[in-house]
Amino acid sequence: MDEVNHDEAEYFRSEVILLQFSDANFKSPISPTLFIDIHDEPTTNSGSESYSSSSQSEQVEHPKDEWLPLTESRNGNVYYAVFHILNSNIGFQALMVPVAFATLGWVWGSVCLSIAFIWQLYTIFVLIELHESASGKRHSRYLYLAMSAFGERLGKVAALFPVMYLSGGTCVILIITGGGTMKQLFKIICENDNGVKTCSTHSLSGVEWFLVFTCAAIIVSQLPNLNSVAVISLVGVVASITYCTLFWSLSVKKSRPEDVSYSNRLVSQESIVGKISDIVNAIGIIVLAFRGHNVVLEIQGTLPSNFRETSKEPMRRGIIISYILISMCFFPLAIAGFWAYGNKIPDRGLLTAFLQFHKQQVTKFLMGAIHVMVVLHCLSSYQVYAMPVFDNLELRYTILRNEKCPQWLRTCFRLVFGGITFFIAVMFPFLPSFVPLLGGITLVPVTYAYPCFMWLAIKKPCTKGAMWCFNLVLGCLGMLLSVLLMAAAIRTLVDNGLYANFFKP
């Protein structure tokens, strides 16, 4: 009996300490109101009762993680984590990797892809390690981990814009991509091989297709929390892996275009600056193909945790499984895509190349199915990247009102966010042209640099030791890469110009 009481007391102690060091102790990045800190209660003989009452009073007096979409359900598992990780990582950006090979060539393209894969895999394991501290503190949001590592002010300056862009901005890109793919799908269905319309239905305008996609995304986004989106993520994973596999396998199977050459495109550049810029842009395509670090901590936050069994081990298993599948998509896409098209591959990647060279060789049904899978993946990815924004909106309400956000207001928040992303997509349909620039500002530091610096700040390894030097050098290289990508992207925009089709998608 004493052993049972001891186990119960230890369980309550674990839960209360985890609650004490939860994300709720930080100030909201969008609110001036501070959460009230919870202090340790002295241990008494009636340990379980004191901790239980402390937990109950905290639940009444303070905003709780259980009230917010990212952490209100902590009953996730390895499979849910795999679904979310794959859904947020594999996507249409992988179809651009063969374009980088056209500039870098076989050897350097493979080297850069391998280095980028290992580098971002290392930083993702760093984030998993930093999610929970020895005291039980959980960082279930990337921004709060940055604030914990760098300090409140510097953490906000360094991470607030990148994290918000990588959530909201990605949703805008998904609307542009998904809406444009739906428009192309309609064209495939209603036209024959000669481009003659075979149905009397008129196609919607670009704005209307964006609206159709946004409405579908808003409907799906009414699911309450990140765990409830797991089935949607599974659909997105199946769709993305399927269309990636179809692209590289069909590209190999079908006949290659005539006069395919594997000489790199740098030959056409006369100036040294132009060649360097092209090389950096090609490296940027590979680097930006890996994404999802801004939602890794949020995904880990859905897993249960206590002092006996932390969330680190199941999250590591989820990452290993996910990245085996990611490598099975990225590397064949890059190698087979470049083998099939060489330096003739269009700048917009495999989707454009496939339509340009193999439209007559593939059945209308298969071509339509590929486009449907791209749309399904965009819809499901939208949910994962929008969830941190929903969480921040509800966090503000929770702080101000000290109560859980009602269902009607949660629905309104998601409608408003969908409307805002739709408006931005319609206003800036050329936003994908800025992806290299914005990616250099946001994704590269968040993925390749910040985790290394956060590890140094939180773990405090021996100065000038091996791990200290390794993480410092890796973090500095990440920031240097960010600067180089921004400079190359700006030069490309200046040289090529920009078709600013405001409100004309």
Short mmCIF file of C-alpha atoms in Angstrom, two decimals:
data_model
loop_
_atom_site.label_atom_id
_atom_site.label_comp_id
_atom_site.label_asym_id
_atom_site.label_seq_id
_atom_site.Cartn_x
_atom_site.Cartn_y
_atom_site.Cartn_z
CA MET A 1 0.00 0.00 0.00
CA ASP A 2 2.85 2.37 0.89
CA GLU A 3 4.45 1.62 -2.47
CA VAL A 4 1.23 2.58 -4.28
CA ASN A 5 0.97 5.86 -2.35
CA HIS A 6 4.61 6.61 -3.09
CA ASP A 7 4.08 6.03 -6.83
CA GLU A 8 0.99 8.22 -6.80
CA ALA A 9 2.82 11.03 -5.01
CA GLU A 10 5.71 10.80 -7.46
CA TYR A 11 3.29 10.93 -10.37
CA PHE A 12 1.59 14.08 -9.05
CA ARG A 13 4.97 15.65 -8.36
CA SER A 14 6.04 14.94 -11.95
CA GLU A 15 2.86 16.41 -13.40
CA VAL A 16 2.95 19.57 -11.28
CA ILE A 17 6.61 20.26 -12.00
CA LEU A 18 5.98 19.81 -15.72
CA LEU A 19 3.08 22.22 -15.39
CA GLN A 20 5.21 24.67 -13.46
CA PHE A 21 7.81 24.74 -16.21
CA SER A 22 5.37 24.60 -19.10
CA ASP A 23 5.20 27.07 -21.97
CA ALA A 24 2.57 29.05 -20.07
CA ASN A 25 5.26 30.68 -17.91
CA PHE A 26 6.45 32.77 -20.84
CA LYS A 27 5.00 36.05 -21.98
CA SER A 28 2.99 35.78 -25.16
CA PRO A 29 4.89 37.24 -28.14
CA ILE A 30 1.75 39.12 -29.17
CA SER A 31 0.52 40.26 -25.79
CA PRO A 32 1.87 42.66 -23.14
CA THR A 33 0.35 40.59 -20.35
CA LEU A 34 2.62 38.32 -18.31
CA PHE A 35 1.69 34.91 -17.05
CA ILE A 36 1.96 34.56 -13.29
CA ASP A 37 4.84 32.31 -12.31
CA ILE A 38 4.05 29.19 -10.29
CA HIS A 39 6.43 28.56 -7.40
CA ASP A 40 7.43 25.23 -5.92
CA GLU A 41 5.27 24.07 -3.05
CA PRO A 42 7.15 22.58 -0.09
CA THR A 43 6.98 18.81 0.10
CA THR A 44 4.80 17.51 2.93
CA ASN A 45 3.80 14.10 4.16
CA SER A 46 0.55 14.37 2.23
CA GLY A 47 2.46 14.97 -0.98
CA SER A 48 -0.13 13.68 -3.40
CA GLU A 49 -2.91 15.80 -1.89
CA SER A 50 -0.88 19.01 -1.89
CA TYR A 51 0.22 18.56 -5.45
CA SER A 52 -3.28 17.64 -6.54
CA SER A 53 -4.77 20.78 -4.98
CA SER A 54 -1.95 22.89 -6.44
CA SER A 55 -2.74 21.49 -9.88
CA GLN A 56 -6.45 22.22 -9.46
CA SER A 57 -5.87 25.82 -8.32
CA GLU A 58 -3.48 26.40 -11.21
CA GLN A 59 -6.16 25.12 -13.59
CA VAL A 60 -8.64 27.70 -12.31
CA GLU A 61 -6.31 30.68 -11.93
CA HIS A 62 -3.97 30.48 -14.88
CA PRO A 63 -4.19 29.89 -18.65
CA LYS A 64 -3.27 26.29 -19.33
CA ASP A 65 -1.59 24.44 -22.16
CA GLU A 66 -4.72 22.28 -22.26
CA TRP A 67 -6.65 25.28 -23.55
CA LEU A 68 -4.51 25.83 -26.65
CA PRO A 69 -4.70 23.97 -30.00
CA LEU A 70 -1.09 22.80 -30.06
CA THR A 71 -1.04 21.27 -26.58
CA GLU A 72 -4.65 20.67 -25.50
CA SER A 73 -4.19 17.05 -26.54
CA ARG A 74 -0.95 15.42 -25.41
CA ASN A 75 -1.98 11.84 -26.23
CA GLY A 76 -0.10 11.63 -29.52
CA ASN A 77 2.16 8.74 -30.48
CA VAL A 78 5.03 7.89 -32.82
CA TYR A 79 2.70 7.34 -35.78
CA TYR A 80 1.02 10.72 -35.39
CA ALA A 81 4.45 12.37 -35.17
CA VAL A 82 5.55 10.58 -38.36
CA PHE A 83 2.43 11.74 -40.19
CA HIS A 84 2.94 15.38 -39.18
CA ILE A 85 6.69 15.39 -39.86
CA LEU A 86 6.32 13.89 -43.33
CA ASN A 87 3.37 16.13 -44.16
CA SER A 88 5.30 19.27 -43.22
CA ASN A 89 8.56 18.20 -44.89
CA ILE A 90 7.80 16.48 -48.19
CA GLY A 91 6.21 18.79 -50.73
CA PHE A 92 6.35 20.56 -54.03
CA GLN A 93 9.66 22.22 -53.10
CA ALA A 94 11.32 18.81 -53.57
CA LEU A 95 10.38 18.95 -57.25
CA MET A 96 12.81 21.86 -57.65
CA VAL A 97 15.94 19.95 -56.57
CA PRO A 98 16.84 18.69 -60.11
CA VAL A 99 17.04 22.35 -61.17
CA ALA A 100 19.93 22.78 -58.73
CA PHE A 101 21.69 19.76 -60.26
CA ALA A 102 21.49 21.45 -63.67
CA THR A 103 23.78 24.17 -62.28
CA LEU A 104 25.95 22.16 -59.89
CA GLY A 105 26.32 18.98 -61.93
CA TRP A 106 26.23 15.36 -60.75
CA VAL A 107 29.04 15.42 -58.21
CA TRP A 108 28.56 18.76 -56.49
CA GLY A 109 24.80 18.46 -56.63
CA SER A 110 24.94 15.11 -54.83
CA VAL A 111 27.48 16.44 -52.31
CA CYS A 112 25.41 19.54 -51.51
CA LEU A 113 22.20 17.53 -51.19
CA SER A 114 23.87 15.05 -48.84
CA ILE A 115 25.42 17.79 -46.69
CA ALA A 116 22.12 19.68 -46.43
CA PHE A 117 20.28 16.47 -45.51
CA ILE A 118 22.76 15.57 -42.73
CA TRP A 119 23.00 19.16 -41.47
CA GLN A 120 19.28 19.73 -41.04
CA LEU A 121 18.86 16.22 -39.60
CA TYR A 122 21.44 17.08 -36.94
CA THR A 123 19.67 20.33 -36.02
CA ILE A 124 16.32 18.58 -35.78
CA PHE A 125 17.80 16.15 -33.24
CA VAL A 126 19.16 19.16 -31.36
CA LEU A 127 15.65 20.64 -31.18
CA ILE A 128 14.27 17.33 -29.90
CA GLU A 129 16.90 17.29 -27.17
CA LEU A 130 16.13 20.88 -26.15
CA HIS A 131 12.35 20.33 -26.04
CA GLU A 132 12.51 19.13 -22.43
CA SER A 133 15.02 20.12 -19.79
CA ALA A 134 16.08 18.01 -16.83
CA SER A 135 13.72 20.01 -14.59
CA GLY A 136 10.73 19.09 -16.73
CA LYS A 137 10.36 22.36 -18.61
CA ARG A 138 8.76 21.76 -22.03
CA HIS A 139 9.24 24.09 -24.98
CA SER A 140 6.32 23.18 -27.22
CA ARG A 141 6.79 26.21 -29.45
CA TYR A 142 9.91 27.23 -31.38
CA LEU A 143 9.58 30.88 -30.40
CA TYR A 144 9.52 30.08 -26.68
CA LEU A 145 12.63 27.93 -26.99
CA ALA A 146 14.40 30.87 -28.67
CA MET A 147 13.24 33.18 -25.86
CA SER A 148 14.48 30.70 -23.26
CA ALA A 149 17.87 30.39 -24.96
CA PHE A 150 18.58 33.97 -26.05
CA GLY A 151 16.49 35.96 -23.59
CA GLU A 152 13.01 37.36 -24.06
CA ARG A 153 13.91 40.40 -26.18
CA LEU A 154 16.64 38.88 -28.36
CA GLY A 155 14.65 35.67 -28.78
CA LYS A 156 11.68 37.62 -30.15
CA VAL A 157 13.86 39.69 -32.46
CA ALA A 158 15.62 36.60 -33.82
CA ALA A 159 12.70 34.19 -34.13
CA LEU A 160 9.35 36.01 -34.17
CA PHE A 161 9.29 37.07 -37.84
CA PRO A 162 10.85 33.83 -39.19
CA VAL A 163 8.41 31.65 -37.25
CA MET A 164 5.37 33.74 -38.18
CA TYR A 165 6.40 33.85 -41.85
CA LEU A 166 7.11 30.13 -41.99
CA SER A 167 3.59 29.53 -40.68
CA GLY A 168 1.47 32.22 -42.32
CA GLY A 169 3.69 32.73 -45.37
CA THR A 170 3.78 29.02 -46.11
CA CYS A 171 -0.02 28.93 -45.97
CA VAL A 172 -0.12 31.74 -48.56
CA ILE A 173 2.28 29.82 -50.83
CA LEU A 174 0.12 26.72 -50.42
CA ILE A 175 -2.96 28.68 -51.52
CA ILE A 176 -1.11 29.96 -54.59
CA THR A 177 0.21 26.49 -55.43
CA GLY A 178 -2.99 24.62 -54.62
CA GLY A 179 -5.24 27.10 -56.42
CA GLY A 180 -2.99 27.16 -59.47
CA THR A 181 -2.87 23.35 -59.55
CA MET A 182 -6.68 23.20 -59.39
CA LYS A 183 -6.86 25.55 -62.35
CA GLN A 184 -4.42 23.36 -64.27
CA LEU A 185 -6.42 20.26 -63.30
CA PHE A 186 -9.59 21.77 -64.75
CA LYS A 187 -7.71 22.52 -67.96
CA ILE A 188 -6.50 18.92 -68.21
CA ILE A 189 -10.01 17.56 -67.69
CA CYS A 190 -11.76 19.92 -70.11
CA GLU A 191 -9.24 19.92 -72.98
CA ASN A 192 -8.09 17.25 -75.38
CA ASP A 193 -4.49 16.61 -76.36
CA ASN A 194 -4.63 19.39 -78.96
CA GLY A 195 -5.79 22.02 -76.47
CA VAL A 196 -9.37 22.10 -77.74
CA LYS A 197 -12.08 22.35 -75.09
CA THR A 198 -14.26 19.25 -74.82
CA CYS A 199 -16.72 20.52 -72.20
CA SER A 200 -19.01 23.54 -72.13
CA THR A 201 -18.12 24.58 -68.59
CA HIS A 202 -16.12 27.79 -68.31
CA SER A 203 -13.04 27.75 -66.13
CA LEU A 204 -12.97 29.88 -63.01
CA SER A 205 -10.57 32.80 -62.78
CA GLY A 206 -7.35 32.55 -60.78
CA VAL A 207 -8.92 34.45 -57.87
CA GLU A 208 -11.90 32.09 -57.83
CA TRP A 209 -9.68 29.02 -57.79
CA PHE A 210 -7.74 30.52 -54.86
CA LEU A 211 -11.06 31.05 -53.10
CA VAL A 212 -12.16 27.45 -53.71
CA PHE A 213 -8.91 26.15 -52.24
CA THR A 214 -9.10 28.53 -49.26
CA CYS A 215 -12.70 27.53 -48.47
CA ALA A 216 -11.71 23.85 -48.49
CA ALA A 217 -8.72 24.62 -46.23
CA ILE A 218 -10.90 26.59 -43.77
CA ILE A 219 -13.44 23.77 -43.56
CA VAL A 220 -10.73 21.24 -42.71
CA SER A 221 -9.10 23.67 -40.25
CA GLN A 222 -12.12 23.46 -37.93
CA LEU A 223 -10.56 20.33 -36.41
CA PRO A 224 -9.72 21.40 -32.84
CA ASN A 225 -6.04 20.58 -32.32
CA LEU A 226 -2.88 19.22 -33.89
CA ASN A 227 -3.54 15.63 -32.82
CA SER A 228 -6.96 15.69 -34.45
CA VAL A 229 -5.28 16.61 -37.75
CA ALA A 230 -3.27 13.34 -37.78
CA VAL A 231 -5.62 11.61 -40.23
CA ILE A 232 -5.47 14.65 -42.54
CA SER A 233 -1.68 14.54 -42.33
CA LEU A 234 -1.75 10.84 -43.25
CA VAL A 235 -3.74 11.69 -46.39
CA GLY A 236 -1.19 14.37 -47.25
CA VAL A 237 1.71 11.98 -46.67
CA VAL A 238 0.24 9.32 -48.94
CA ALA A 239 -0.47 11.93 -51.63
CA SER A 240 2.98 13.56 -51.47
CA ILE A 241 4.96 10.31 -51.44
CA THR A 242 2.83 8.98 -54.29
CA TYR A 243 3.25 11.97 -56.59
CA CYS A 244 6.97 12.26 -55.81
CA THR A 245 7.43 8.58 -56.67
CA LEU A 246 5.35 8.93 -59.85
CA PHE A 247 7.37 11.93 -60.99
CA TRP A 248 10.78 10.29 -60.76
CA SER A 249 9.69 6.81 -61.88
CA LEU A 250 7.73 8.05 -64.91
CA SER A 251 10.53 10.45 -65.82
CA VAL A 252 12.89 7.49 -66.00
CA LYS A 253 10.42 5.21 -67.76
CA LYS A 254 9.37 7.62 -70.50
CA SER A 255 11.73 8.58 -73.28
CA ARG A 256 14.10 11.44 -72.56
CA PRO A 257 14.02 14.64 -74.62
CA GLU A 258 16.39 14.75 -77.55
CA ASP A 259 19.90 16.17 -77.12
CA VAL A 260 19.84 15.97 -73.34
CA SER A 261 23.09 17.37 -71.96
CA TYR A 262 24.51 17.15 -68.45
CA SER A 263 26.95 20.02 -68.75
CA ASN A 264 26.19 22.60 -66.10
CA ARG A 265 24.53 25.89 -66.93
CA LEU A 266 27.48 27.94 -65.66
CA VAL A 267 29.00 27.76 -69.13
CA SER A 268 26.49 30.35 -70.33
CA GLN A 269 27.55 32.83 -67.63
CA GLU A 270 30.37 35.15 -68.63
CA SER A 271 31.03 37.05 -65.40
CA ILE A 272 32.49 35.49 -62.26
CA VAL A 273 29.88 37.25 -60.13
CA GLY A 274 27.12 35.73 -62.24
CA LYS A 275 28.57 32.25 -61.86
CA ILE A 276 28.92 32.63 -58.09
CA SER A 277 25.36 33.91 -57.89
CA ASP A 278 24.06 30.94 -59.87
CA ILE A 279 25.97 28.50 -57.66
CA VAL A 280 24.59 30.09 -54.49
CA ASN A 281 21.06 30.06 -55.91
CA ALA A 282 21.42 26.37 -56.76
CA ILE A 283 22.64 25.62 -53.24
CA GLY A 284 19.69 27.66 -51.98
CA ILE A 285 17.23 25.44 -53.89
CA ILE A 286 18.67 22.39 -52.13
CA VAL A 287 18.83 24.05 -48.72
CA LEU A 288 15.28 25.40 -48.92
CA ALA A 289 13.91 22.02 -49.99
CA PHE A 290 14.17 20.88 -46.36
CA ARG A 291 11.60 22.54 -44.15
CA GLY A 292 9.43 21.91 -41.10
CA HIS A 293 11.82 22.78 -38.27
CA ASN A 294 9.49 25.57 -37.16
CA VAL A 295 6.80 23.00 -36.29
CA VAL A 296 8.99 20.17 -34.91
CA LEU A 297 8.70 21.34 -31.30
CA GLU A 298 4.96 21.79 -31.74
CA ILE A 299 4.67 18.21 -33.02
CA GLN A 300 6.74 16.93 -30.10
CA GLY A 301 4.50 18.92 -27.77
CA THR A 302 1.58 16.63 -28.65
CA LEU A 303 3.40 13.60 -27.18
CA PRO A 304 2.83 12.63 -23.53
CA SER A 305 5.69 13.13 -21.10
CA ASN A 306 6.63 12.68 -17.45
CA PHE A 307 9.87 12.20 -15.54
CA ARG A 308 9.82 8.47 -16.15
CA GLU A 309 9.13 8.59 -19.87
CA THR A 310 9.93 11.81 -21.69
CA SER A 311 8.80 12.62 -25.22
CA LYS A 312 12.34 12.53 -26.59
CA GLU A 313 12.57 8.82 -27.34
CA PRO A 314 9.29 8.46 -29.28
CA MET A 315 10.07 11.67 -31.16
CA ARG A 316 13.49 10.34 -32.14
CA ARG A 317 11.89 7.17 -33.47
CA GLY A 318 9.41 9.29 -35.41
CA ILE A 319 12.22 11.36 -36.92
CA ILE A 320 14.22 8.28 -37.95
CA ILE A 321 11.22 6.69 -39.67
CA SER A 322 10.24 9.99 -41.31
CA TYR A 323 13.67 10.81 -42.67
CA ILE A 324 14.18 7.37 -44.13
CA LEU A 325 11.05 8.01 -46.20
CA ILE A 326 12.11 11.61 -46.95
CA SER A 327 15.46 10.42 -48.28
CA MET A 328 13.63 7.86 -50.45
CA CYS A 329 11.76 10.77 -52.04
CA PHE A 330 14.37 13.52 -52.29
CA PHE A 331 17.39 11.62 -53.61
CA PRO A 332 15.55 9.71 -56.40
CA LEU A 333 13.76 12.93 -57.40
CA ALA A 334 17.06 14.78 -57.71
CA ILE A 335 19.04 12.06 -59.46
CA ALA A 336 16.33 10.62 -61.71
CA GLY A 337 14.92 14.06 -62.52
CA PHE A 338 18.31 15.37 -63.64
CA TRP A 339 19.04 12.15 -65.55
CA ALA A 340 15.74 12.44 -67.43
CA TYR A 341 15.93 16.13 -68.39
CA GLY A 342 19.52 17.26 -67.86
CA ASN A 343 20.04 20.98 -68.28
CA LYS A 344 16.78 21.19 -70.25
CA ILE A 345 14.77 21.04 -67.04
CA PRO A 346 12.65 24.22 -66.67
CA ASP A 347 13.30 26.61 -63.80
CA ARG A 348 9.92 25.70 -62.26
CA GLY A 349 10.94 22.11 -61.68
CA LEU A 350 9.66 18.64 -62.42
CA LEU A 351 5.95 19.47 -62.60
CA THR A 352 6.52 21.88 -65.48
CA ALA A 353 9.05 19.53 -67.11
CA PHE A 354 6.65 16.62 -66.95
CA LEU A 355 3.87 18.62 -68.59
CA GLN A 356 6.25 19.99 -71.22
CA PHE A 357 7.92 16.75 -72.30
CA HIS A 358 5.53 13.92 -71.42
CA LYS A 359 2.02 15.30 -71.69
CA GLN A 360 1.40 13.30 -74.88
CA GLN A 361 2.86 10.12 -73.40
CA VAL A 362 0.79 9.98 -70.21
CA THR A 363 -2.93 9.30 -69.98
CA LYS A 364 -5.24 12.13 -68.99
CA PHE A 365 -6.36 10.11 -65.96
CA LEU A 366 -2.81 9.75 -64.61
CA MET A 367 -1.98 13.39 -65.23
CA GLY A 368 -5.18 14.43 -63.46
CA ALA A 369 -4.47 12.07 -60.56
CA ILE A 370 -1.04 13.65 -60.03
CA HIS A 371 -2.60 17.11 -59.88
CA VAL A 372 -5.27 15.88 -57.43
CA MET A 373 -2.56 14.51 -55.15
CA VAL A 374 -0.69 17.83 -55.25
CA VAL A 375 -3.89 19.63 -54.22
CA LEU A 376 -4.59 17.13 -51.41
CA HIS A 377 -1.08 17.56 -50.07
CA CYS A 378 -1.34 21.37 -50.15
CA LEU A 379 -4.65 21.18 -48.24
CA SER A 380 -3.25 18.89 -45.56
CA SER A 381 0.03 20.81 -45.23
CA TYR A 382 -1.96 24.02 -44.73
CA GLN A 383 -3.41 22.56 -41.51
CA VAL A 384 -0.06 21.80 -39.90
CA TYR A 385 1.49 25.18 -40.74
CA ALA A 386 -1.63 27.13 -39.75
CA MET A 387 -1.91 25.51 -36.32
CA PRO A 388 0.83 27.68 -34.66
CA VAL A 389 -1.03 30.80 -35.87
CA PHE A 390 -4.32 29.50 -34.45
CA ASP A 391 -2.46 28.77 -31.21
CA ASN A 392 -1.11 32.33 -30.97
CA LEU A 393 -4.52 33.86 -31.61
CA GLU A 394 -6.16 31.75 -28.93
CA LEU A 395 -3.24 32.39 -26.59
CA ARG A 396 -3.95 36.11 -26.70
CA TYR A 397 -7.59 35.54 -25.80
CA THR A 398 -6.62 33.10 -23.05
CA ILE A 399 -4.25 35.61 -21.47
CA LEU A 400 -6.72 38.48 -21.58
CA ARG A 401 -9.80 36.55 -20.42
CA ASN A 402 -8.17 33.82 -18.31
CA GLU A 403 -10.45 31.19 -19.82
CA LYS A 404 -10.53 28.75 -22.68
CA CYS A 405 -11.40 30.16 -26.08
CA PRO A 406 -15.07 29.32 -26.88
CA GLN A 407 -15.82 27.28 -29.96
CA TRP A 408 -17.55 30.11 -31.82
CA LEU A 409 -14.53 32.37 -31.38
CA ARG A 410 -12.12 29.59 -32.38
CA THR A 411 -14.12 29.22 -35.60
CA CYS A 412 -13.99 32.98 -36.19
CA PHE A 413 -10.21 33.07 -35.67
CA ARG A 414 -9.75 30.39 -38.32
CA LEU A 415 -12.10 32.09 -40.74
CA VAL A 416 -10.26 35.39 -40.30
CA PHE A 417 -6.86 33.74 -40.79
CA GLY A 418 -8.09 31.98 -43.93
CA GLY A 419 -9.45 35.28 -45.25
CA ILE A 420 -6.17 37.08 -44.59
CA THR A 421 -4.06 34.41 -46.29
CA PHE A 422 -6.47 34.41 -49.24
CA PHE A 423 -6.24 38.20 -49.57
CA ILE A 424 -2.42 38.11 -49.47
CA ALA A 425 -2.33 35.31 -52.05
CA VAL A 426 -4.58 37.31 -54.40
CA MET A 427 -2.71 40.54 -53.77
CA PHE A 428 0.76 38.96 -54.22
CA PRO A 429 0.37 35.99 -56.59
CA PHE A 430 4.04 36.49 -57.48
CA LEU A 431 5.11 35.73 -53.89
CA PRO A 432 6.82 32.45 -54.94
CA SER A 433 9.36 34.62 -56.78
CA PHE A 434 10.46 35.91 -53.37
CA VAL A 435 10.82 32.46 -51.82
CA PRO A 436 14.64 32.37 -52.19
CA LEU A 437 14.95 35.80 -50.55
CA LEU A 438 12.43 35.17 -47.77
CA GLY A 439 13.79 31.66 -47.28
CA GLY A 440 17.26 33.07 -46.74
CA ILE A 441 15.89 35.44 -44.11
CA THR A 442 13.67 32.94 -42.30
CA LEU A 443 14.05 29.23 -43.10
CA VAL A 444 17.85 29.04 -43.22
CA PRO A 445 18.46 30.56 -39.74
CA VAL A 446 15.57 28.62 -38.17
CA THR A 447 16.72 25.33 -39.71
CA TYR A 448 20.51 25.50 -39.92
CA ALA A 449 21.77 28.12 -37.45
CA TYR A 450 19.50 28.86 -34.47
CA PRO A 451 19.35 25.28 -33.11
CA CYS A 452 23.15 25.23 -32.79
CA PHE A 453 23.22 28.56 -30.94
CA MET A 454 20.31 27.51 -28.71
CA TRP A 455 22.15 24.33 -27.80
CA LEU A 456 25.19 26.40 -26.75
CA ALA A 457 23.05 28.80 -24.71
CA ILE A 458 21.02 26.15 -22.90
CA LYS A 459 23.42 23.21 -22.52
CA LYS A 460 26.46 25.45 -21.84
CA PRO A 461 29.15 22.94 -22.91
CA CYS A 462 32.80 23.35 -22.01
CA THR A 463 34.13 26.46 -23.76
CA LYS A 464 36.38 25.62 -26.70
CA GLY A 465 35.52 21.95 -26.34
CA ALA A 466 34.76 19.79 -29.36
CA MET A 467 30.94 20.16 -29.18
CA TRP A 468 31.21 23.86 -28.37
CA CYS A 469 33.42 24.50 -31.44
CA PHE A 470 31.33 22.25 -33.68
CA ASN A 471 28.03 23.96 -32.88
CA LEU A 472 29.53 27.45 -32.99
CA VAL A 473 31.09 26.85 -36.42
CA LEU A 474 27.93 25.20 -37.73
CA GLY A 475 25.74 28.05 -36.48
CA CYS A 476 28.04 30.70 -37.99
CA LEU A 477 28.09 28.84 -41.31
CA GLY A 478 24.29 28.80 -41.23
CA MET A 479 24.13 32.57 -40.76
CA LEU A 480 26.75 33.08 -43.50
CA LEU A 481 24.69 30.87 -45.81
CA SER A 482 21.63 32.98 -45.00
CA VAL A 483 23.43 36.18 -45.99
CA LEU A 484 24.78 34.67 -49.23
CA LEU A 485 21.34 33.38 -50.24
CA MET A 486 19.77 36.79 -49.62
CA ALA A 487 22.46 38.52 -51.70
CA ALA A 488 22.13 36.03 -54.57
CA ALA A 489 18.31 36.23 -54.51
CA ILE A 490 18.39 40.04 -54.66
CA ARG A 491 20.83 39.98 -57.57
CA THR A 492 18.62 37.50 -59.45
CA LEU A 493 15.54 39.67 -58.91
CA VAL A 494 17.42 42.74 -60.14
CA ASP A 495 18.78 40.96 -63.23
CA ASN A 496 15.63 39.11 -64.25
CA GLY A 497 13.10 41.69 -63.14
CA LEU A 498 9.76 40.89 -61.50
CA TYR A 499 6.36 40.44 -63.06
CA ALA A 500 4.32 42.08 -60.31
CA ASN A 501 0.82 40.96 -61.25
CA PHE A 502 -1.00 42.44 -58.27
CA PHE A 503 -4.53 41.01 -57.85
CA LYS A 504 -4.15 39.09 -61.13
CA PRO A 505 -3.30 35.47 -60.26
#
